[in-house]
GROMACS .gro file of C-alpha atoms in nm:
model
  411
    1MET     CA    1   0.000   0.000   0.000
    2ALA     CA    2   0.289   0.241   0.079
    3HIS     CA    3   0.617   0.261  -0.111
    4LEU     CA    4   0.929   0.458  -0.014
    5LYS     CA    5   1.196   0.597  -0.245
    6LYS     CA    6   1.509   0.800  -0.168
    7ASN     CA    7   1.604   1.064  -0.424
    8THR     CA    8   1.903   1.285  -0.501
    9ARG     CA    9   1.881   1.661  -0.557
   10GLY     CA   10   1.898   1.608  -0.931
   11ALA     CA   11   1.570   1.417  -0.927
   12VAL     CA   12   1.371   1.695  -0.758
   13PRO     CA   13   1.279   1.904  -1.069
   14GLY     CA   14   1.148   1.594  -1.248
   15LEU     CA   15   0.945   1.491  -0.945
   16ALA     CA   16   0.802   1.842  -0.924
   17VAL     CA   17   0.684   1.824  -1.286
   18HIS     CA   18   0.501   1.497  -1.216
   19PHE     CA   19   0.360   1.593  -0.875
   20GLU     CA   20   0.237   1.937  -0.980
   21ARG     CA   21   0.128   1.837  -1.333
   22LYS     CA   22   0.340   2.110  -1.493
   23THR     CA   23   0.306   1.963  -1.843
   24ASP     CA   24   0.024   1.841  -2.066
   25HIS     CA   25   0.255   1.593  -2.242
   26HIS     CA   26   0.271   1.311  -1.989
   27THR     CA   27   0.491   1.007  -2.046
   28ASN     CA   28   0.259   0.816  -1.810
   29LYS     CA   29  -0.028   0.703  -2.033
   30GLU     CA   30  -0.248   0.623  -1.731
   31ILE     CA   31  -0.299   0.994  -1.654
   32ASP     CA   32  -0.651   1.108  -1.745
   33VAL     CA   33  -0.624   1.486  -1.787
   34SER     CA   34  -1.005   1.521  -1.770
   35LYS     CA   35  -0.980   1.425  -1.398
   36THR     CA   36  -0.676   1.637  -1.309
   37TYR     CA   37  -0.900   1.904  -1.156
   38LEU     CA   38  -0.981   1.653  -0.878
   39ASN     CA   39  -0.618   1.642  -0.761
   40GLN     CA   40  -0.543   1.793  -0.419
   41GLU     CA   41  -0.247   2.000  -0.304
   42LEU     CA   42  -0.239   1.958   0.076
   43LEU     CA   43   0.040   2.217   0.120
   44ALA     CA   44  -0.138   2.508  -0.044
   45ASP     CA   45   0.093   2.786   0.078
   46GLY     CA   46   0.147   2.952  -0.260
   47SER     CA   47   0.499   2.812  -0.313
   48ASP     CA   48   0.614   2.519  -0.524
   49ILE     CA   49   0.803   2.199  -0.448
   50VAL     CA   50   1.144   2.313  -0.572
   51SER     CA   51   1.124   2.637  -0.372
   52ARG     CA   52   1.025   2.455  -0.052
   53PHE     CA   53   1.303   2.200  -0.106
   54ASN     CA   54   1.573   2.465  -0.158
   55ALA     CA   55   1.447   2.668   0.136
   56ARG     CA   56   1.472   2.370   0.372
   57LEU     CA   57   1.822   2.282   0.250
   58ASN     CA   58   1.932   2.638   0.325
   59ASP     CA   59   1.828   2.587   0.690
   60VAL     CA   60   2.018   2.261   0.750
   61TYR     CA   61   2.355   2.109   0.667
   62CYS     CA   62   2.373   1.885   0.360
   63MET     CA   63   2.685   1.732   0.207
   64LYS     CA   64   2.774   1.877  -0.134
   65ARG     CA   65   2.768   1.546  -0.319
   66ASP     CA   66   2.552   1.443  -0.614
   67ASP     CA   67   2.473   1.100  -0.467
   68VAL     CA   68   2.335   1.229  -0.134
   69LYS     CA   69   1.973   1.122  -0.085
   70ALA     CA   70   1.832   1.463   0.001
   71LEU     CA   71   1.462   1.393  -0.060
   72ALA     CA   72   1.249   1.097   0.050
   73THR     CA   73   0.911   1.022  -0.109
   74TRP     CA   74   0.630   0.802   0.016
   75ILE     CA   75   0.357   0.691  -0.224
   76VAL     CA   76   0.048   0.585  -0.027
   77THR     CA   77  -0.223   0.418  -0.236
   78LEU     CA   78  -0.592   0.427  -0.148
   79PRO     CA   79  -0.693   0.094   0.018
   80GLU     CA   80  -0.915  -0.141  -0.179
   81GLU     CA   81  -1.200  -0.100   0.070
   82LEU     CA   82  -1.222   0.274  -0.009
   83THR     CA   83  -1.210   0.259  -0.390
   84GLU     CA   84  -1.590   0.293  -0.409
   85ALA     CA   85  -1.615   0.533  -0.111
   86PRO     CA   86  -1.734   0.893  -0.158
   87TYR     CA   87  -1.477   1.155  -0.257
   88GLU     CA   88  -1.503   1.313   0.090
   89GLN     CA   89  -1.400   0.989   0.265
   90GLN     CA   90  -1.113   0.933   0.023
   91SER     CA   91  -0.996   1.289   0.081
   92ALA     CA   92  -1.020   1.241   0.459
   93PHE     CA   93  -0.805   0.927   0.429
   94PHE     CA   94  -0.527   1.115   0.249
   95GLU     CA   95  -0.544   1.411   0.490
   96ALA     CA   96  -0.519   1.178   0.792
   97THR     CA   97  -0.225   0.998   0.627
   98THR     CA   98  -0.053   1.333   0.566
   99ASN     CA   99  -0.099   1.432   0.931
  100PHE     CA  100   0.057   1.101   1.038
  101LEU     CA  101   0.356   1.158   0.807
  102ASN     CA  102   0.394   1.516   0.932
  103ASP     CA  103   0.412   1.394   1.291
  104ARG     CA  104   0.655   1.118   1.203
  105TYR     CA  105   0.904   1.312   0.991
  106GLY     CA  106   0.847   1.674   1.102
  107GLN     CA  107   0.614   1.919   0.931
  108GLU     CA  108   0.902   2.163   0.884
  109ASN     CA  109   1.070   1.908   0.652
  110VAL     CA  110   0.773   1.852   0.416
  111VAL     CA  111   0.807   1.982   0.061
  112ALA     CA  112   0.509   1.809  -0.107
  113ALA     CA  113   0.180   1.641  -0.020
  114VAL     CA  114  -0.016   1.589  -0.341
  115VAL     CA  115  -0.309   1.356  -0.404
  116HIS     CA  116  -0.357   1.233  -0.762
  117TYR     CA  117  -0.708   1.123  -0.858
  118ASP     CA  118  -0.637   1.132  -1.232
  119GLU     CA  119  -0.454   0.797  -1.250
  120THR     CA  120  -0.577   0.438  -1.228
  121THR     CA  121  -0.576   0.431  -0.845
  122PRO     CA  122  -0.589   0.744  -0.625
  123HIS     CA  123  -0.264   0.791  -0.431
  124LEU     CA  124  -0.071   1.040  -0.219
  125HIS     CA  125   0.278   1.165  -0.310
  126TYR     CA  126   0.444   1.280   0.014
  127ALA     CA  127   0.796   1.423  -0.013
  128PHE     CA  128   1.020   1.543   0.270
  129VAL     CA  129   1.382   1.623   0.349
  130PRO     CA  130   1.513   1.358   0.596
  131VAL     CA  131   1.659   1.575   0.874
  132VAL     CA  132   1.815   1.474   1.209
  133PHE     CA  133   1.999   1.663   1.483
  134ASP     CA  134   2.376   1.604   1.485
  135ASP     CA  135   2.469   1.589   1.855
  136LYS     CA  136   2.843   1.606   1.788
  137LYS     CA  137   2.828   1.924   1.581
  138ALA     CA  138   2.511   2.065   1.742
  139ARG     CA  139   2.327   2.126   1.415
  140TYR     CA  140   2.056   1.977   1.198
  141LYS     CA  141   2.172   1.773   0.900
  142VAL     CA  142   2.028   1.573   0.608
  143SER     CA  143   2.063   1.198   0.664
  144ALA     CA  144   1.822   0.953   0.503
  145LYS     CA  145   2.014   0.666   0.662
  146GLU     CA  146   1.948   0.790   1.016
  147VAL     CA  147   1.585   0.894   0.959
  148LEU     CA  148   1.465   0.599   0.752
  149THR     CA  149   1.612   0.327   0.969
  150ARG     CA  150   1.527  -0.040   0.949
  151HIS     CA  151   1.311  -0.003   1.260
  152ASP     CA  152   1.122   0.290   1.107
  153LEU     CA  153   1.040   0.092   0.793
  154GLN     CA  154   0.944  -0.222   0.989
  155THR     CA  155   0.696  -0.031   1.207
  156PHE     CA  156   0.566   0.214   0.946
  157HIS     CA  157   0.264   0.023   0.812
  158GLU     CA  158   0.140  -0.089   1.153
  159ASP     CA  159   0.179   0.261   1.303
  160LEU     CA  160  -0.005   0.418   1.008
  161ASP     CA  161  -0.278   0.153   1.032
  162GLN     CA  162  -0.336   0.220   1.403
  163HIS     CA  163  -0.344   0.598   1.346
  164LEU     CA  164  -0.600   0.573   1.066
  165LYS     CA  165  -0.825   0.341   1.265
  166LYS     CA  166  -0.815   0.586   1.552
  167VAL     CA  167  -0.908   0.901   1.355
  168LEU     CA  168  -1.130   0.764   1.074
  169PRO     CA  169  -1.458   0.602   1.189
  170PHE     CA  170  -1.527   0.455   0.841
  171TYR     CA  171  -1.184   0.291   0.820
  172GLU     CA  172  -1.224  -0.067   0.947
  173LYS     CA  173  -1.033  -0.333   0.756
  174GLY     CA  174  -0.700  -0.153   0.767
  175ILE     CA  175  -0.396  -0.167   0.544
  176LEU     CA  176  -0.251  -0.475   0.718
  177ASN     CA  177  -0.466  -0.727   0.533
  178HIS     CA  178  -0.389  -1.090   0.459
  179LYS     CA  179  -0.275  -1.008   0.108
  180THR     CA  180   0.058  -0.878   0.235
  181LEU     CA  181   0.362  -1.107   0.220
  182PRO     CA  182   0.735  -1.054   0.278
  183PHE     CA  183   0.888  -0.875  -0.017
  184GLU     CA  184   1.119  -1.159  -0.114
  185ASN     CA  185   0.831  -1.398  -0.183
  186VAL     CA  186   0.639  -1.151  -0.398
  187ALA     CA  187   0.953  -1.060  -0.592
  188GLU     CA  188   1.027  -1.427  -0.650
  189ILE     CA  189   0.678  -1.489  -0.788
  190LYS     CA  190   0.704  -1.181  -1.008
  191LYS     CA  191   1.035  -1.312  -1.145
  192TYR     CA  192   0.873  -1.641  -1.250
  193ASN     CA  193   0.569  -1.454  -1.382
  194ASP     CA  194   0.795  -1.240  -1.600
  195GLN     CA  195   0.978  -1.548  -1.731
  196PHE     CA  196   0.648  -1.722  -1.794
  197ASN     CA  197   0.504  -1.426  -1.989
  198ALA     CA  198   0.827  -1.379  -2.187
  199LEU     CA  199   0.825  -1.743  -2.294
  200LYS     CA  200   0.457  -1.719  -2.388
  201LYS     CA  201   0.540  -1.426  -2.616
  202GLU     CA  202   0.835  -1.614  -2.763
  203LEU     CA  203   0.614  -1.918  -2.823
  204ALA     CA  204   0.349  -1.707  -2.995
  205ALA     CA  205   0.614  -1.553  -3.224
  206VAL     CA  206   0.756  -1.895  -3.316
  207GLU     CA  207   0.409  -2.036  -3.382
  208GLU     CA  208   0.329  -1.740  -3.607
  209ASN     CA  209   0.654  -1.800  -3.798
  210ILE     CA  210   0.568  -2.168  -3.829
  211ARG     CA  211   0.224  -2.086  -3.967
  212ALA     CA  212   0.378  -1.852  -4.224
  213LYS     CA  213   0.634  -2.114  -4.327
  214GLN     CA  214   0.366  -2.381  -4.352
  215ALA     CA  215   0.159  -2.156  -4.577
  216VAL     CA  216   0.462  -2.104  -4.802
  217LEU     CA  217   0.539  -2.475  -4.793
  218LYS     CA  218   0.184  -2.562  -4.895
  219ILE     CA  219   0.214  -2.338  -5.198
  220THR     CA  220   0.564  -2.471  -5.272
  221ASP     CA  221   0.449  -2.834  -5.245
  222GLN     CA  222   0.185  -2.759  -5.504
  223ALA     CA  223   0.451  -2.599  -5.723
  224LEU     CA  224   0.677  -2.903  -5.674
  225THR     CA  225   0.401  -3.131  -5.802
  226GLU     CA  226   0.364  -2.906  -6.105
  227VAL     CA  227   0.743  -2.916  -6.157
  228ASP     CA  228   0.745  -3.296  -6.157
  229LEU     CA  229   0.458  -3.296  -6.406
  230ALA     CA  230   0.633  -3.039  -6.624
  231GLU     CA  231   0.955  -3.248  -6.627
  232LYS     CA  232   0.761  -3.551  -6.746
  233GLN     CA  233   0.588  -3.344  -7.015
  234ILE     CA  234   0.924  -3.209  -7.131
  235ASP     CA  235   1.071  -3.558  -7.159
  236ASP     CA  236   0.767  -3.670  -7.358
  237PHE     CA  237   0.786  -3.361  -7.575
  238LYS     CA  238   1.157  -3.416  -7.636
  239GLN     CA  239   1.091  -3.771  -7.754
  240ASP     CA  240   0.812  -3.651  -7.978
  241LEU     CA  241   1.045  -3.394  -8.132
  242SER     CA  242   1.305  -3.658  -8.210
  243LYS     CA  243   1.036  -3.849  -8.399
  244ASN     CA  244   0.937  -3.552  -8.618
  245ILE     CA  245   0.878  -3.684  -8.971
  246PHE     CA  246   1.063  -3.382  -9.118
  247GLY     CA  247   1.378  -3.468  -8.917
  248LYS     CA  248   1.386  -3.125  -8.761
  249THR     CA  249   1.297  -2.987  -8.415
  250VAL     CA  250   1.135  -2.658  -8.332
  251LEU     CA  251   1.330  -2.627  -8.000
  252LYS     CA  252   1.688  -2.730  -7.936
  253PRO     CA  253   1.750  -2.999  -7.669
  254ASP     CA  254   1.995  -2.758  -7.490
  255ASP     CA  255   1.711  -2.513  -7.439
  256LEU     CA  256   1.505  -2.782  -7.282
  257ASP     CA  257   1.797  -2.884  -7.056
  258ARG     CA  258   1.834  -2.525  -6.936
  259PHE     CA  259   1.463  -2.521  -6.862
  260LYS     CA  260   1.498  -2.842  -6.660
  261SER     CA  261   1.787  -2.679  -6.466
  262VAL     CA  262   1.558  -2.391  -6.370
  263LEU     CA  263   1.298  -2.639  -6.253
  264ALA     CA  264   1.561  -2.826  -6.047
  265THR     CA  265   1.658  -2.500  -5.876
  266MET     CA  266   1.293  -2.446  -5.786
  267LYS     CA  267   1.282  -2.796  -5.643
  268LYS     CA  268   1.595  -2.733  -5.434
  269ALA     CA  269   1.444  -2.412  -5.293
  270THR     CA  270   1.133  -2.607  -5.195
  271LEU     CA  271   1.341  -2.869  -5.012
  272GLN     CA  272   1.534  -2.591  -4.832
  273SER     CA  273   1.207  -2.434  -4.719
  274ASN     CA  274   1.094  -2.772  -4.590
  275HIS     CA  275   1.421  -2.808  -4.394
  276GLU     CA  276   1.376  -2.464  -4.236
  277THR     CA  277   1.023  -2.557  -4.137
  278GLN     CA  278   1.151  -2.871  -3.963
  279GLU     CA  279   1.406  -2.659  -3.772
  280LEU     CA  280   1.131  -2.422  -3.665
  281LYS     CA  281   0.922  -2.714  -3.544
  282GLN     CA  282   1.220  -2.836  -3.337
  283THR     CA  283   1.261  -2.486  -3.188
  284LEU     CA  284   0.890  -2.480  -3.110
  285ARG     CA  285   0.917  -2.812  -2.924
  286GLN     CA  286   1.213  -2.679  -2.722
  287VAL     CA  287   1.029  -2.359  -2.630
  288LYS     CA  288   0.721  -2.559  -2.527
  289ALA     CA  289   0.940  -2.778  -2.305
  290ARG     CA  290   1.097  -2.471  -2.140
  291LEU     CA  291   0.753  -2.319  -2.096
  292ALA     CA  292   0.626  -2.637  -1.930
  293ALA     CA  293   0.924  -2.633  -1.689
  294VAL     CA  294   0.863  -2.271  -1.596
  295GLN     CA  295   0.491  -2.340  -1.553
  296GLU     CA  296   0.576  -2.626  -1.316
  297ASP     CA  297   0.814  -2.404  -1.114
  298TYR     CA  298   0.552  -2.131  -1.112
  299GLN     CA  299   0.286  -2.366  -0.974
  300LYS     CA  300   0.523  -2.487  -0.702
  301LEU     CA  301   0.609  -2.130  -0.606
  302LYS     CA  302   0.242  -2.035  -0.611
  303ALA     CA  303   0.165  -2.322  -0.372
  304ALA     CA  304   0.448  -2.210  -0.145
  305HIS     CA  305   0.312  -1.857  -0.165
  306GLN     CA  306  -0.032  -1.978  -0.051
  307THR     CA  307   0.126  -2.175   0.232
  308LEU     CA  308   0.314  -1.864   0.343
  309GLN     CA  309  -0.010  -1.666   0.333
  310ALA     CA  310  -0.184  -1.919   0.556
  311ASP     CA  311   0.113  -1.927   0.792
  312GLN     CA  312   0.119  -1.548   0.808
  313ARG     CA  313  -0.251  -1.535   0.887
  314GLU     CA  314  -0.199  -1.773   1.178
  315LYS     CA  315   0.100  -1.573   1.304
  316GLN     CA  316  -0.096  -1.249   1.272
  317LYS     CA  317  -0.388  -1.404   1.459
  318MET     CA  318  -0.152  -1.515   1.738
  319ASP     CA  319   0.001  -1.167   1.741
  320TYR     CA  320  -0.343  -1.012   1.794
  321VAL     CA  321  -0.416  -1.265   2.072
  322MET     CA  322  -0.090  -1.183   2.249
  323ARG     CA  323  -0.153  -0.809   2.218
  324ASP     CA  324  -0.506  -0.849   2.356
  325MET     CA  325  -0.379  -1.062   2.645
  326LEU     CA  326  -0.102  -0.815   2.730
  327LYS     CA  327  -0.336  -0.518   2.721
  328ASN     CA  328  -0.647  -0.657   2.892
  329ASP     CA  329  -0.493  -0.917   3.127
  330TYR     CA  330  -0.169  -0.745   3.223
  331GLY     CA  331  -0.231  -0.379   3.139
  332VAL     CA  332   0.058  -0.353   2.890
  333ASP     CA  333  -0.026  -0.138   2.587
  334LYS     CA  334   0.307  -0.182   2.414
  335LEU     CA  335   0.657  -0.316   2.465
  336SER     CA  336   0.968  -0.109   2.414
  337HIS     CA  337   1.224  -0.219   2.157
  338THR     CA  338   1.469  -0.279   2.446
  339ASP     CA  339   1.228  -0.518   2.619
  340VAL     CA  340   1.157  -0.706   2.296
  341GLU     CA  341   1.527  -0.765   2.230
  342ALA     CA  342   1.593  -0.867   2.591
  343ARG     CA  343   1.301  -1.110   2.598
  344TYR     CA  344   1.431  -1.267   2.278
  345VAL     CA  345   1.767  -1.333   2.444
  346LEU     CA  346   1.599  -1.470   2.758
  347TYR     CA  347   1.389  -1.704   2.545
  348LYS     CA  348   1.707  -1.837   2.383
  349LEU     CA  349   1.862  -1.897   2.725
  350ASP     CA  350   1.546  -2.063   2.862
  351HIS     CA  351   1.539  -2.310   2.573
  352GLU     CA  352   1.918  -2.362   2.565
  353GLU     CA  353   1.945  -2.228   2.210
  354LEU     CA  354   2.296  -2.105   2.283
  355THR     CA  355   2.528  -1.939   2.036
  356LYS     CA  356   2.888  -2.048   1.973
  357ASN     CA  357   2.986  -1.706   1.841
  358LYS     CA  358   3.159  -1.476   2.090
  359LYS     CA  359   3.039  -1.154   1.921
  360VAL     CA  360   2.678  -1.272   1.929
  361ALA     CA  361   2.709  -1.365   2.295
  362GLN     CA  362   2.858  -1.023   2.373
  363SER     CA  363   2.566  -0.856   2.193
  364TRP     CA  364   2.327  -1.062   2.410
  365LEU     CA  365   2.504  -0.938   2.722
  366LYS     CA  366   2.481  -0.577   2.606
  367THR     CA  367   2.107  -0.621   2.531
  368LEU     CA  368   2.031  -0.761   2.877
  369MET     CA  369   2.238  -0.497   3.058
  370THR     CA  370   2.065  -0.221   2.860
  371ALA     CA  371   1.726  -0.359   2.965
  372ARG     CA  372   1.849  -0.390   3.326
  373ALA     CA  373   1.943  -0.022   3.329
  374ASP     CA  374   1.607   0.085   3.183
  375PRO     CA  375   1.379   0.205   3.468
  376ASP     CA  376   1.069   0.147   3.251
  377THR     CA  377   1.142  -0.217   3.167
  378LYS     CA  378   0.859  -0.463   3.227
  379ILE     CA  379   1.099  -0.755   3.289
  380ALA     CA  380   1.165  -0.861   3.648
  381PRO     CA  381   1.515  -0.750   3.763
  382THR     CA  382   1.588  -1.097   3.901
  383ARG     CA  383   1.516  -1.253   3.562
  384LEU     CA  384   1.748  -1.006   3.392
  385ASP     CA  385   2.022  -1.068   3.652
  386TRP     CA  386   1.990  -1.441   3.593
  387GLY     CA  387   2.018  -1.390   3.216
  388ILE     CA  388   2.324  -1.167   3.254
  389GLU     CA  389   2.502  -1.431   3.464
  390GLN     CA  390   2.410  -1.702   3.212
  391VAL     CA  391   2.551  -1.503   2.920
  392LYS     CA  392   2.871  -1.416   3.108
  393ALA     CA  393   2.924  -1.786   3.179
  394LEU     CA  394   2.855  -1.862   2.811
  395ILE     CA  395   3.117  -1.608   2.699
  396ASN     CA  396   3.374  -1.760   2.935
  397ARG     CA  397   3.303  -2.108   2.793
  398ILE     CA  398   3.349  -1.981   2.438
  399ILE     CA  399   3.679  -1.814   2.534
  400GLU     CA  400   3.806  -2.132   2.703
  401LEU     CA  401   3.705  -2.344   2.403
  402THR     CA  402   3.884  -2.107   2.165
  403ARG     CA  403   4.197  -2.108   2.382
  404ASP     CA  404   4.202  -2.489   2.388
  405LEU     CA  405   4.168  -2.507   2.011
  406PHE     CA  406   4.465  -2.275   1.954
  407LYS     CA  407   4.673  -2.442   2.225
  408GLY     CA  408   4.655  -2.779   2.051
  409PRO     CA  409   4.736  -3.122   2.203
  410SER     CA  410   4.998  -3.132   2.480
  411LEU     CA  411   5.323  -3.320   2.420
   0.00000   0.00000   0.00000
């Protein structure tokens, strides 16, 4: 439903042309100019995107390099459940989404919030300069890496979903539906789909060529029959000429031989055409075999895709159950990232899923000690102390094992 892209400064003018519909000659053929009047500019302050972008860059530090990602853009598509909703509800959805994005990335950093209704599916283009405060140099700077972290992207859809459900009474199903799968699976299916469609096109082209060759061959076969008949007639005619009662011939035998040579050339061309047709048929069989293999792989991947969907639905259901239990039975609305990481380590220790890597073990120790120092942690201090001691002992065992390996057998 939402897609993020990071852009350099050089891309901003082109984005502005698309967002603000500054041209009537669109490369995107899906744009219906008769509906462009429906588009919304949610930052109607009289300025344009390029001006707002340059003004924000003047206020913050940004490295003078062409490859710096100075502008981030979210494209948020209207959910399927609202495609038939009134214009007012669709507009309210995009305004609520814009408010969420403003709160998340800072309204002072926004350079565009445009809703396009003149394409196949209504969607919001939201553009902003990714700005953070540099503690070391005590100034604000542009850093897409620090703003759009892995954690931010992992929590984005769920946070947006919860916000929209809270502020929009008509918004029920949410964006986190069961159609969503991890990106790798969808990309894998798309790859096989693309191969499948490419082979189908190749097959259609080969079949068309075969049909054309067969049509030529049919005509040529008919001509070949006529050639054979003509040869026989010539031989008969030649014999008749030799029997002429006047002892003379109207045509010379050499002329007839040359004529037979022409006919033989025609016959050779027909045989060559037949050979080419057989080669095309062989190619067609090979393409069909490849297509069958891809179809088989596609069906297997599709089945795996469906299995993943079912598994995800069960995991999502369990996630909702755990959230409900935490909130209503234990009064916990949410868990901090620190608690989540610490509980993961404690689970590993409880089930003796121990690492043999010293760096991993040290990261576990750091995670538990961070949670222990957090006054807002929901984990019992005694449980954290136990985990810390367990990990310290694990690190010592790893060190001893490593030392023994390098020491080697005693003499």
